[in-house]
XYZ file of C-alpha atoms in Angstrom:
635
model
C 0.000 0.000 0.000
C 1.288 3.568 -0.912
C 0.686 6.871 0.690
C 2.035 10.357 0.557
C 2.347 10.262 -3.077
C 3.870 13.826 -4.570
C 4.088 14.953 -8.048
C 6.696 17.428 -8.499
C 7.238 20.038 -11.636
C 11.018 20.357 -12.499
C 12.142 23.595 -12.678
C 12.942 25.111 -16.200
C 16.575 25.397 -16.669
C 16.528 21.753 -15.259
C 14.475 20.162 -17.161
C 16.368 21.620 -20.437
C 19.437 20.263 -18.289
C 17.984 16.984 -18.248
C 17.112 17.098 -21.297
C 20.712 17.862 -23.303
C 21.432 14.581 -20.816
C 18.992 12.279 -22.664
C 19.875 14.004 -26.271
C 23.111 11.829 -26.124
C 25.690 14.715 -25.890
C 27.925 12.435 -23.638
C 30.310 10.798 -26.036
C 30.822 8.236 -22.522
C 27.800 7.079 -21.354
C 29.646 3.717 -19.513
C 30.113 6.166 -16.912
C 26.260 6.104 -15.496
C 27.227 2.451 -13.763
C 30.713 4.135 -11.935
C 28.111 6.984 -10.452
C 25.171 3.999 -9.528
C 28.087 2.181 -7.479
C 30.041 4.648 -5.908
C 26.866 5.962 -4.391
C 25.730 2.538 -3.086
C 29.142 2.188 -2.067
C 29.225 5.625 -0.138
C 25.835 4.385 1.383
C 27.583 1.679 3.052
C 30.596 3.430 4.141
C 28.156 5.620 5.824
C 25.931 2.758 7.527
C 29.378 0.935 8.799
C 30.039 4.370 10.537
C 26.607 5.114 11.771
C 26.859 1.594 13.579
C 29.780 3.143 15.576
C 27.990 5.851 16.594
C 25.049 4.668 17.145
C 25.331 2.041 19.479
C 21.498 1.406 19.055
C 21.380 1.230 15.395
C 20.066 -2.399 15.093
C 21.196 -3.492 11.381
C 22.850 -6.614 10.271
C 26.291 -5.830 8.497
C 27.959 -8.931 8.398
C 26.787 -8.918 4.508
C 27.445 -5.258 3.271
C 27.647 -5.080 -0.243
C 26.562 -4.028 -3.808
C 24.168 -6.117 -6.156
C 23.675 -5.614 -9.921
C 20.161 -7.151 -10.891
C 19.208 -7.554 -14.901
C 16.024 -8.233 -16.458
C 16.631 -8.820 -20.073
C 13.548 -9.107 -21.289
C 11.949 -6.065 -19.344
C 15.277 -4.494 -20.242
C 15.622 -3.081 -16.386
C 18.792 -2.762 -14.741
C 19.018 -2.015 -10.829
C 22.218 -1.229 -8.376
C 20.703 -2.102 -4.808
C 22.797 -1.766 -1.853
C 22.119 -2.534 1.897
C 23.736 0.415 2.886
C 22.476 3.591 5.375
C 19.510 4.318 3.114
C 17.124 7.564 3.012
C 14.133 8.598 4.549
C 11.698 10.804 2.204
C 13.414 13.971 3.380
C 16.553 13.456 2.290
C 15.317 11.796 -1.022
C 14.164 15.061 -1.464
C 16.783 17.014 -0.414
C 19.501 15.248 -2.159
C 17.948 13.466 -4.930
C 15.907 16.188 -5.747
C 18.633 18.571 -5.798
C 18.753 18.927 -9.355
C 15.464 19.929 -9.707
C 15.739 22.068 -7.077
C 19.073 23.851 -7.626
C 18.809 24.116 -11.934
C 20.673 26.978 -12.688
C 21.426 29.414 -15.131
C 24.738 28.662 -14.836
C 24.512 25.165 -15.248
C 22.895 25.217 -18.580
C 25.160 27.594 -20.071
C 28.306 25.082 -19.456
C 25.903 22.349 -20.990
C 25.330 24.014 -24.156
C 28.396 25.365 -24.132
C 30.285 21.791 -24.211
C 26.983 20.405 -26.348
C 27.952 23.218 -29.015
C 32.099 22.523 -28.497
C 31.489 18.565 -28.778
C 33.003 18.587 -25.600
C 33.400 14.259 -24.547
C 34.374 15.901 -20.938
C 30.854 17.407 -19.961
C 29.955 15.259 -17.266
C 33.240 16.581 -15.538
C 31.748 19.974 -15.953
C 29.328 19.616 -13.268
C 28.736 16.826 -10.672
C 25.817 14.792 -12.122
C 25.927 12.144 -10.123
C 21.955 9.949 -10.101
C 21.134 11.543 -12.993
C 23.459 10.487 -14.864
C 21.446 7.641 -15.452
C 19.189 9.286 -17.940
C 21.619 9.301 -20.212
C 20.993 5.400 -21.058
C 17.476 5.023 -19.714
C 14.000 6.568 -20.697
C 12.581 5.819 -16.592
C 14.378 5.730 -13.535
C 12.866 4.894 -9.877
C 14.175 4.459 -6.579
C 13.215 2.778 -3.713
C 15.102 3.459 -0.465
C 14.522 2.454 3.275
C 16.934 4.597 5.828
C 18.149 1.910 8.396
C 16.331 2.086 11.545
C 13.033 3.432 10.001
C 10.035 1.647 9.125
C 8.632 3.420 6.168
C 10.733 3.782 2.856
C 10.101 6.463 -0.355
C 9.773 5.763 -3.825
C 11.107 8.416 -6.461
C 10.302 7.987 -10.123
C 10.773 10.191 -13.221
C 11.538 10.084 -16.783
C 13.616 13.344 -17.286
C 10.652 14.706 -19.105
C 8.877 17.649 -16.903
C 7.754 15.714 -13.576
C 8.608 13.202 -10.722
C 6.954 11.985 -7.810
C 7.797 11.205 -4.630
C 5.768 8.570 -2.356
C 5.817 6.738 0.760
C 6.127 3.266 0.705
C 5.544 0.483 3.778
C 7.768 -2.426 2.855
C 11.210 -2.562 1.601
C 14.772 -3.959 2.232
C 16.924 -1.686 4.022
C 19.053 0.370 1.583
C 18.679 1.899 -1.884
C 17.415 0.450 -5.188
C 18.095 2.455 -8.474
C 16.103 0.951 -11.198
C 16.749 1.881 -15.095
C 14.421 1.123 -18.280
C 17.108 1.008 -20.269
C 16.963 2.439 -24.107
C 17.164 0.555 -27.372
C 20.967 -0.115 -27.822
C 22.747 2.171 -30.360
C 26.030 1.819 -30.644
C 26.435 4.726 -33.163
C 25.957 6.840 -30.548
C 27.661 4.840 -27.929
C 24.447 3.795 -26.427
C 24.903 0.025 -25.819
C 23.351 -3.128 -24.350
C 23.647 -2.129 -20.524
C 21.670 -5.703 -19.765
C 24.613 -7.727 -21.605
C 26.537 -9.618 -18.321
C 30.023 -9.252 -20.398
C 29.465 -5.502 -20.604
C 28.816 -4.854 -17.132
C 31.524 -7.013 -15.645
C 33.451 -4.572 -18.440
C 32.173 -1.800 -16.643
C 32.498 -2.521 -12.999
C 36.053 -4.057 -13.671
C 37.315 -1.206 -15.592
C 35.157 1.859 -12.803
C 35.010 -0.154 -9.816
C 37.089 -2.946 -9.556
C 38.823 -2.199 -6.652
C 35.926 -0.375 -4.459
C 35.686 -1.980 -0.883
C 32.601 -3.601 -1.008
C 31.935 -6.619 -3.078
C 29.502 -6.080 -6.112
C 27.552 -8.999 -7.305
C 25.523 -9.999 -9.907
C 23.356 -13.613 -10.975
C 25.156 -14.847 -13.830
C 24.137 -17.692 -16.015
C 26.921 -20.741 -15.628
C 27.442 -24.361 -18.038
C 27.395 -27.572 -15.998
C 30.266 -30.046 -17.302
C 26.990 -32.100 -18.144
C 25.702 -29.266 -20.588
C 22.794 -28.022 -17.818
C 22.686 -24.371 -17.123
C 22.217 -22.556 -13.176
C 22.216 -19.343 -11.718
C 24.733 -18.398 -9.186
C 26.126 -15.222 -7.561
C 29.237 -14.546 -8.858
C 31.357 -11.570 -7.263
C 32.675 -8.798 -10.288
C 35.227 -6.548 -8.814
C 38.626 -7.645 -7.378
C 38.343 -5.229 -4.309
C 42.392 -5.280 -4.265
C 43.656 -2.336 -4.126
C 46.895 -2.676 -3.431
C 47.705 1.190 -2.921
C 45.365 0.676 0.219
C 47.524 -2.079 1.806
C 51.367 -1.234 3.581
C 54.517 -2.542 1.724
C 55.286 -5.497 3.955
C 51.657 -7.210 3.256
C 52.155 -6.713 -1.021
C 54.776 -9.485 -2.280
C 56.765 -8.306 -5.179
C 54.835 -10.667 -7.490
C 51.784 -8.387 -6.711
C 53.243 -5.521 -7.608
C 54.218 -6.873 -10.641
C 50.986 -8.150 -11.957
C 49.421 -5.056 -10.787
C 51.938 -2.860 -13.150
C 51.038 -4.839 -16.089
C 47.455 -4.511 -15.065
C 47.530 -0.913 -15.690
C 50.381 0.060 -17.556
C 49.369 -2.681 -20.504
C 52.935 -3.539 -20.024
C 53.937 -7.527 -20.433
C 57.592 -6.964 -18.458
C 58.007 -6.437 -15.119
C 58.692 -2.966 -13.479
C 61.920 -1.351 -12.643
C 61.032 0.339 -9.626
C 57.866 0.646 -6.940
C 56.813 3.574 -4.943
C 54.278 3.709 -2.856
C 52.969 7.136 -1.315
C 50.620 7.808 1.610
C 49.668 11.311 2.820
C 46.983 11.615 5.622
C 45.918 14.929 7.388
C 43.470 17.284 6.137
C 43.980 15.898 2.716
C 44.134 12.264 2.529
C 45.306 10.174 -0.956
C 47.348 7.497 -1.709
C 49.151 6.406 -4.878
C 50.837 3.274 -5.909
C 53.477 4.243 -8.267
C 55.621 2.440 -11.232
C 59.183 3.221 -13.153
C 58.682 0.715 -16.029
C 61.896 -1.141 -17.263
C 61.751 0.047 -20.682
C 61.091 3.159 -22.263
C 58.116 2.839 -24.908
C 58.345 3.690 -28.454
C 56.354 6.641 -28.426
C 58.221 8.425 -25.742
C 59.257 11.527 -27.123
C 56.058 11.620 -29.704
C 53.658 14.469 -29.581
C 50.423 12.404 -29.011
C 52.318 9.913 -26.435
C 49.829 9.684 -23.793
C 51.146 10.225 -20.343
C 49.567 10.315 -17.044
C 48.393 7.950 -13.822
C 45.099 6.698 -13.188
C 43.061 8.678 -11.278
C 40.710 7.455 -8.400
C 38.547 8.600 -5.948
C 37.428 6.812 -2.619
C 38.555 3.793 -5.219
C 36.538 4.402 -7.642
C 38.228 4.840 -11.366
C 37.560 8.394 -12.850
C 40.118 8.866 -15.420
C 42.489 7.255 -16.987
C 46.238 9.212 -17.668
C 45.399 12.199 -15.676
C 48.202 14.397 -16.811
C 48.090 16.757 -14.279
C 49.341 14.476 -11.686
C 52.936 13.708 -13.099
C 55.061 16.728 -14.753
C 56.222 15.949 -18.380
C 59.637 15.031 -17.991
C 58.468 12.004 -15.750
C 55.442 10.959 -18.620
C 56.875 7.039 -18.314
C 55.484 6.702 -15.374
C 52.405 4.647 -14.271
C 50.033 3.818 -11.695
C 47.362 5.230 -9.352
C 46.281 8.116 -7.401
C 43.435 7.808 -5.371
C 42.750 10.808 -3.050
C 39.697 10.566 -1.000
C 38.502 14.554 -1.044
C 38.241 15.155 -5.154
C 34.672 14.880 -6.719
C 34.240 11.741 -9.109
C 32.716 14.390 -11.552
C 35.967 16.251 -12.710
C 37.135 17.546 -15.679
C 40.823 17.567 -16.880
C 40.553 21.716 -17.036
C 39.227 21.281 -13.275
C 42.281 19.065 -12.712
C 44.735 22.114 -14.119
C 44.160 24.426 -11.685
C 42.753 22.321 -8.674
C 44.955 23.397 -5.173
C 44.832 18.976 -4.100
C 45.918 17.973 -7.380
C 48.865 20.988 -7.530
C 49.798 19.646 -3.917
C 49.489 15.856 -4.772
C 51.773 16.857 -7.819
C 54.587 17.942 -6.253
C 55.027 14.994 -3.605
C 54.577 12.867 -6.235
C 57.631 14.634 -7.845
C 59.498 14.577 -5.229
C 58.630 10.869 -4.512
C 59.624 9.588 -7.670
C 62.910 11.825 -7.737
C 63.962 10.175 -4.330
C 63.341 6.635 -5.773
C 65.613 7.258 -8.734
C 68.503 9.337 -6.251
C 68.284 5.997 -3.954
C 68.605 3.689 -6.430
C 71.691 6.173 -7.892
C 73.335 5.232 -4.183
C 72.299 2.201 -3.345
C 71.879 -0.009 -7.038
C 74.125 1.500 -9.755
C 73.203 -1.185 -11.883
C 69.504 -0.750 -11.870
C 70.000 3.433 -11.814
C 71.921 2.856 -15.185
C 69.065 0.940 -16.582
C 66.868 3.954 -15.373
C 68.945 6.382 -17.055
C 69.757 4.359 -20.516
C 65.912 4.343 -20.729
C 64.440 7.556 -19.434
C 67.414 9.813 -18.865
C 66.850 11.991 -22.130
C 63.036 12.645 -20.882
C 64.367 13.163 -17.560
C 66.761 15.992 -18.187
C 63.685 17.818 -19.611
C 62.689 18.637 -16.011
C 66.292 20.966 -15.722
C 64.303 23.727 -17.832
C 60.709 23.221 -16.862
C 60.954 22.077 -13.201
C 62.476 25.457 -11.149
C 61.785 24.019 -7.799
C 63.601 20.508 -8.197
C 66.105 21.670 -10.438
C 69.212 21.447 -8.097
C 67.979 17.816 -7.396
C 67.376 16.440 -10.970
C 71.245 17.951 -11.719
C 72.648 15.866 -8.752
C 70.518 12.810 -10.328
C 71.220 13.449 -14.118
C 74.225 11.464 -15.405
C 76.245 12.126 -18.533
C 78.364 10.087 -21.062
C 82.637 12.112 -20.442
C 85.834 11.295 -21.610
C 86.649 10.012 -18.351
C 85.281 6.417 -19.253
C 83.703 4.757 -22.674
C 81.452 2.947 -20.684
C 80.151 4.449 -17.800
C 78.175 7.621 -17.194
C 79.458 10.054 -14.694
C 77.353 12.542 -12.463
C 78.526 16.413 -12.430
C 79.127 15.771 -8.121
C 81.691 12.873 -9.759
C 83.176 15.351 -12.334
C 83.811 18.368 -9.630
C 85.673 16.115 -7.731
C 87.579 14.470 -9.717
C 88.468 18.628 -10.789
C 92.668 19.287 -11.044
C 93.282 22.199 -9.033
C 93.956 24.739 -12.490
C 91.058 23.326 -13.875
C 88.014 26.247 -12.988
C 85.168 25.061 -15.248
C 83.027 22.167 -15.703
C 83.452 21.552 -19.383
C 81.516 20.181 -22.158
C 80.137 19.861 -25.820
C 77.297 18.946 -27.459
C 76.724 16.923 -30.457
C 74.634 14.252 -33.008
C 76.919 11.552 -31.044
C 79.643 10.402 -29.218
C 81.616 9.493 -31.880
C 81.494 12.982 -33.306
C 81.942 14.940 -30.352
C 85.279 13.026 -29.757
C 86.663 13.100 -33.064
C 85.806 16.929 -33.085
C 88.625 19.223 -33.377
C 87.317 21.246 -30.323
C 88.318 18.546 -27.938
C 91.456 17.749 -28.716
C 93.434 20.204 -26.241
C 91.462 19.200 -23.542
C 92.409 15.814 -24.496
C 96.331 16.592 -24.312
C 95.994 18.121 -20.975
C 93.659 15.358 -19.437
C 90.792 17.451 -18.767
C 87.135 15.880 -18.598
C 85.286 16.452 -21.246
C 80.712 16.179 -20.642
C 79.781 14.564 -23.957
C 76.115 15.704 -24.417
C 74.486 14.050 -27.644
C 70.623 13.963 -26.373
C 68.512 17.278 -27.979
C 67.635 18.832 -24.868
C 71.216 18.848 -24.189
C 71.123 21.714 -26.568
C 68.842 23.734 -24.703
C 69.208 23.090 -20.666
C 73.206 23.918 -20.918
C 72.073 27.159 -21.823
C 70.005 27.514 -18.561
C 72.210 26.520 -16.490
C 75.127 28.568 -15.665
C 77.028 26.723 -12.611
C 77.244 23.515 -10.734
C 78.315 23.046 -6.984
C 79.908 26.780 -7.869
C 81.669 25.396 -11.151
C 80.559 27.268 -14.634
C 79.848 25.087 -17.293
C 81.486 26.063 -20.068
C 81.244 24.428 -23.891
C 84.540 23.878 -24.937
C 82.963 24.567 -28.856
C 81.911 28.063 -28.032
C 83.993 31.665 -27.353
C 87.308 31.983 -26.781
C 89.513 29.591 -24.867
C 93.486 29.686 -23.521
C 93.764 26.827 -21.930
C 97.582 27.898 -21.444
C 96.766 31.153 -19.846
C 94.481 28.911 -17.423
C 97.273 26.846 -16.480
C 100.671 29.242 -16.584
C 100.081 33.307 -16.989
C 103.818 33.065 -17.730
C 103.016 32.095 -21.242
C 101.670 35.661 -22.205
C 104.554 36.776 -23.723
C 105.029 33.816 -26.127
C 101.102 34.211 -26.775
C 101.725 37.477 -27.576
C 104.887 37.247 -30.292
C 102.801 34.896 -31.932
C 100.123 37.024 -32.529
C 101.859 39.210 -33.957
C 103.206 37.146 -36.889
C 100.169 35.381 -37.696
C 98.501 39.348 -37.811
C 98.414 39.625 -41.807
C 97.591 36.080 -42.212
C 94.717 36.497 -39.751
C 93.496 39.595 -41.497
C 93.667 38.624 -44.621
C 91.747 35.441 -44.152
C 88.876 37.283 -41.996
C 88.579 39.765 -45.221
C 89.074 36.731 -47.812
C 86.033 34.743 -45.634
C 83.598 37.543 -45.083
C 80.623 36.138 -46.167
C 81.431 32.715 -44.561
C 82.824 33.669 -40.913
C 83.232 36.794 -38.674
C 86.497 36.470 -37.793
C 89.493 34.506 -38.015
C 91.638 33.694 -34.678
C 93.958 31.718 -33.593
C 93.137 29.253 -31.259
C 94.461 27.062 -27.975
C 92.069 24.312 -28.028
C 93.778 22.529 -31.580
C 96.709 20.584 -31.374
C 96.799 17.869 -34.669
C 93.698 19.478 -36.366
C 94.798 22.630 -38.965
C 91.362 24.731 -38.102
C 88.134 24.716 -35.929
C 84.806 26.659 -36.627
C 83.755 28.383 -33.203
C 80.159 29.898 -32.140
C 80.073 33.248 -30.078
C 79.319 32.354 -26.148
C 75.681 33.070 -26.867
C 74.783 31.668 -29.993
C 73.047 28.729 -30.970
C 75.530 25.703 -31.983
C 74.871 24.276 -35.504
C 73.057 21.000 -33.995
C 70.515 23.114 -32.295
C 69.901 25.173 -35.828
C 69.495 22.006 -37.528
C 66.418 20.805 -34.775
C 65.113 24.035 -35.576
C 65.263 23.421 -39.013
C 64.267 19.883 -38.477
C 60.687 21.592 -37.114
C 60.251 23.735 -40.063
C 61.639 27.337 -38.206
C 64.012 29.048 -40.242
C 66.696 31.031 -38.964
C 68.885 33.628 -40.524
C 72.646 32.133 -41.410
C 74.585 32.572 -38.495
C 78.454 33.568 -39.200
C 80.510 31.787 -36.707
C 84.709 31.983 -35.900
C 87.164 30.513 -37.919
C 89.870 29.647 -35.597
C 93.394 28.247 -36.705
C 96.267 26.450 -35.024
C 99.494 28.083 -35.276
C 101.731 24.928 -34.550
C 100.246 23.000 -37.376
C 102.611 22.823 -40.215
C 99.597 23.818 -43.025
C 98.708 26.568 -40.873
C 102.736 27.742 -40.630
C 103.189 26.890 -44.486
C 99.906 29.656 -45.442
C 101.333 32.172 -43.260
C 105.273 32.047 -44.548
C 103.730 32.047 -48.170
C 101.181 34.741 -47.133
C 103.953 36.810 -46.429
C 106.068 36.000 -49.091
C 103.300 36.160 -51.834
C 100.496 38.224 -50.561
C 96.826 37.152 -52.169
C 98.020 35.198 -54.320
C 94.683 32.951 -56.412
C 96.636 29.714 -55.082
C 96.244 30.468 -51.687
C 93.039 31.994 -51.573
C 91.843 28.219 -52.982
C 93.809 26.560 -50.166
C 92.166 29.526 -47.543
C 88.673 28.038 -48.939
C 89.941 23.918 -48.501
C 90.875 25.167 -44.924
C 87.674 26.891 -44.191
C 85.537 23.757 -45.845
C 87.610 21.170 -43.917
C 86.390 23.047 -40.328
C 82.783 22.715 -41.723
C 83.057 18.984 -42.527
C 85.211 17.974 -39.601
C 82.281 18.917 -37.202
C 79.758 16.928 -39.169
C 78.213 20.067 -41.331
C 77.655 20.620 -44.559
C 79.150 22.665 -47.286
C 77.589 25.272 -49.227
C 79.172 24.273 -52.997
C 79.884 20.498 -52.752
C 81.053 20.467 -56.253
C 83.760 23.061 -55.800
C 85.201 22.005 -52.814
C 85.843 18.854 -54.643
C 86.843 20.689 -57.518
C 89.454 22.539 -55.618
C 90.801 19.479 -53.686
C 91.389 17.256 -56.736
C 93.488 20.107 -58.734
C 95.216 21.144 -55.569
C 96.132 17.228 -55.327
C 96.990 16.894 -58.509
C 99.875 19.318 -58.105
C 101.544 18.099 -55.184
C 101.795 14.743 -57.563
């Protein structure tokens, strides 16, 4: 028997919000099922905690859970729970809300997204219960609030009206019933009665929720019979949940390849718990192996996002800066609404906080196993450490700790990387910078005339061949009070550094290489800037040189390589006095001026600088022109 039956008018704006629901402009309707669950599951979190508190709430909850009931033929789908229930106020208070709080400025961020194709709306605006009209054409409810007799029945179909009536028997709890729609998968409306696409649903929203959610599936005999039985759909292991000591490493592993898609095993685990006024914990992964699409613009990047353990979105960005896009896992913070929208994500206060110890987290994993595992760090860093360094220009606040992390091929060993703490001290007392060059490779780099001083004197060379070598060098200007310095840019006297005795000598033979010098610089104008001689050659005849500030040809070819074209850059042409080619142009320089013959030889010099640091020449064909007839005459 029924009583107290109210029928209730929406208001305007919220029936025109209910209605853009049921017009299909949700590009994910799966998500109705996540909201059904994680409010029955919410109910009974709030009836196990009422039972504390009320020491004369007399319920049963030896049995607390969710069940999914399906009627295919009615096409009906119902989440019950035996949770805390409601009593008819608070139906109307909270399930009514919608109708009673429709605003204007609701409806403008639904047409808004609705006119934008937005596939995010339902992060717009917490939907919650009615959510469900976005696969059904009815929806009632029948709830009983524990400890009360009476229960309330609330039915509508999103049109212009719902009731609200009183109702004398029911089970302790909640029922949500749905007339589902005709499937159409076209518009990614689809058969919400099929058991293989809700065990899809709840195993992908809420498979690790704490209460078990159940639902009657159909099951073969071995003799070909058929029964029903109760079968349990969600794993309810949530491993984040559980200390370190009670997860076995096996566990973890299965877990990473769970959600990372991943068939190997990870390289590292970290596990974060933060309680206080803002409670979350995340179970973190450093895969073993850097996938394909690391440095690709559409790589997707991100951890999964939870709430109260509920699934809300997969690769949420916002929780893991850039430079540290390999890694995986989950986040599942306990304050966030379930209805949020990546741009809510950008500029939410939890998520900035839950960011940064995240960070800081997974930078303290990768500086212990620097210390204590050298052979698992150098996996880390043959994998990642390119992506990493990315973090020395965009990451201010944990800059000084990604440099003490960040290792870097030298000249110091072939096989192992070295850290810049490791270079400083291995410093000689005369040396004052922390030197290095960039490059396409190693290989280049060290058969580069630029390096071959440094080489005769013994000092350490950084050999920096990844592309955002190019850029961070540029942003950093010291080290543990050491300047970094590229040994392929601005002027270097590596003799002055060492003995200022030298000056004199320095001097003198400035002073007869003079003409030669200007000369060349004249002969060369359109090709260089200047012409010097240098202290960083010792077997090679000449060296191209950028200014201190400019960019060095690798980085103008990556801008090139992305389509940006810059205006030729003239660079220094710098020549070694003690090499006998060098000796042999000045003597004839001064014994037969400009002569054609050695202008030719001027332009051989200049092209060999260009080609010895892997660029290219302007006129091919003459260069080779010039070098066979010059060839020919020394035959």
């Amino acid at each position: 028997m029924s009583t107290q039956v109210e029928t209730h008018e929406f208001q305007a704006e919220a029936q025109q919000l209910l209605q853009l629901m049921v017009h299909s402009i949700y590009s994910n309707k799966d998500v109705f099922l996540r909201e059904l669950i994680s409010n029955a599951a919410d109910a009974l979190d709030k009836l196990r905690l009422e039972t504390f508190v009320d020491k004369d709430l007399q319920v049963d909850t030896s049995d607390l859970h969710v069940q999914i009931e399906v009627d295919r033929e009615q096409r009906t789908l119902t989440v019950r729970d035996n949770g805390i229930g409601m009593s008819r106020a608070e139906v109307v208070q909270l399930i009514g809300t919608i109708a009673k709080s429709g605003t204007a400025e609701l409806l403008a961020k639904a047409r808004e997204s609705q006119e934008s194709g937005s596939a995010e709306l339902i992060g717009q605006f917490g939907v919650g219960f009615y959510s469900s009209f976005m696969v059904a054409d009815r929806v009632s409810l029948v709830t009983r609030r524990a400890g009360e007799d009476e229960a309330t029945r609330w039915e509508s179909d999103g049109s212009g009206t719902y009731t609200v009536e009183t109702v004398q028997e029911a089970p302790q709890g909640t029922a949500v019933t749905l007339r589902l729609r005709p499937e159409e998968a076209d518009d990614g409306l689809f058969d919400y009665s099929s058991e293989h696409k809700i065990r899809e649903l709840v195993q992908r929203y809420s498979d690790f929720i704490t209460w078990p959610v159940r639902m009657e599936v159909e099951r073969s005999d071995d003799d070909g019979s058929t029964k029903r039985e109760i079968e349990t759909l969600n794993s309810m292991k949530a491993l984040w949940a559980r200390s370190r000591d009670e997860v076995s490493d096996e566990e973890y592993a299965q877990f990473y390849k769970h959600v990372s898609r991943d068939w190997r095993d990870p390289l590292e685990v970290i596990a974060v718990s933060a309680e206080g006024t803002f409670e979350y914990k995340a179970l973190l992964f450093i895969p073993s192996h850097a996938p394909g699409d690391l440095f690709a613009e559409d790589h997707r990047q991100g951890v999964q996002l939870y709430v109260k353990r509920v699934f809300v979105m997969d690769e949420c960005a916002a929780l893991v800066p850039p430079y540290l896009r390999f890694v995986k896992g989950v986040v599942d913070a306990q304050d966030l609404s379930l209805n949020v929208s990546r741009e809510i994500l950008q500029q939410d206060r939890q998520i900035t906080l839950m960011r940064r110890r995240l960070t800081k987290k997974v930078l303290s994993a990768v500086k212990h196993m620097m210390s204590e595992d050298h052979e698992r760090y150098a996996t880390f860093w043959a994998e990642f450490g390119a992506a990493f360094k990315e973090g020395i220009l965009s990451d201010a606040e944990n800059r000084d700790t990604i440099l003490e992390i960040a290792s870097f091929a030298s000249t110091h060993d072939a096989e192992r990387t070295t850290t810049l703490r490791q270079y400083v001290e291995r410093m000689g007392e005369a040396q004052r910078d922390i030197y290095f060059m960039t490059g396409a490779s190693r290989s280049i780099i060290e058969s580069s005339p630029h390096i071959e001083a440094f080489r005769a004197k013994g000092y350490e060379v950084l050999l920096l061949t990844d592309p955002v070598d190019e850029v961070w060098v540029d942003s950093v200007a010291e080290f543990d009070g050491k300047p970094l310095r590229s040994i392929a840019k601005g002027e270097l006297d590596l003799d002055a550094e060492e003995d200022e005795s030298a000056e004199p000598e320095r001097e003198q033979r400035q002073e007869e290489f003079a003409g030669l010098l200007s000369w060349m610089t004249a002969l060369l104008e359109e090709q260089v800037k200047e012409v010097r001689l240098s202290s960083r050659l010792t077997t090679s005849p000449a060296c191209l040189v950028s200014g201190a500030h400019e960019m060095t040809p690798t980085m103008e070819k990556l801008y090139r390589a992305m389509g940006q074209e810059l205006p030729p850059t003239k660079r220094v042409l710098e020549l070694n006095p003690a090499h006998a080619l060098v000796d042999g142009l000045r003597k004839a320089h001064d014994e037969r001026g400009d002569a054609a013959g050695l202008a030719e030889t001027v332009e051989l010099l200049h092209g060999s600088a260009v080609l010895a640091e892997g660029g290219e020449l302007t006129d091919p064909a003459r260069f080779t022109r010039l070098l066979a007839d010059h060839l020919a005459r020394d035959l």
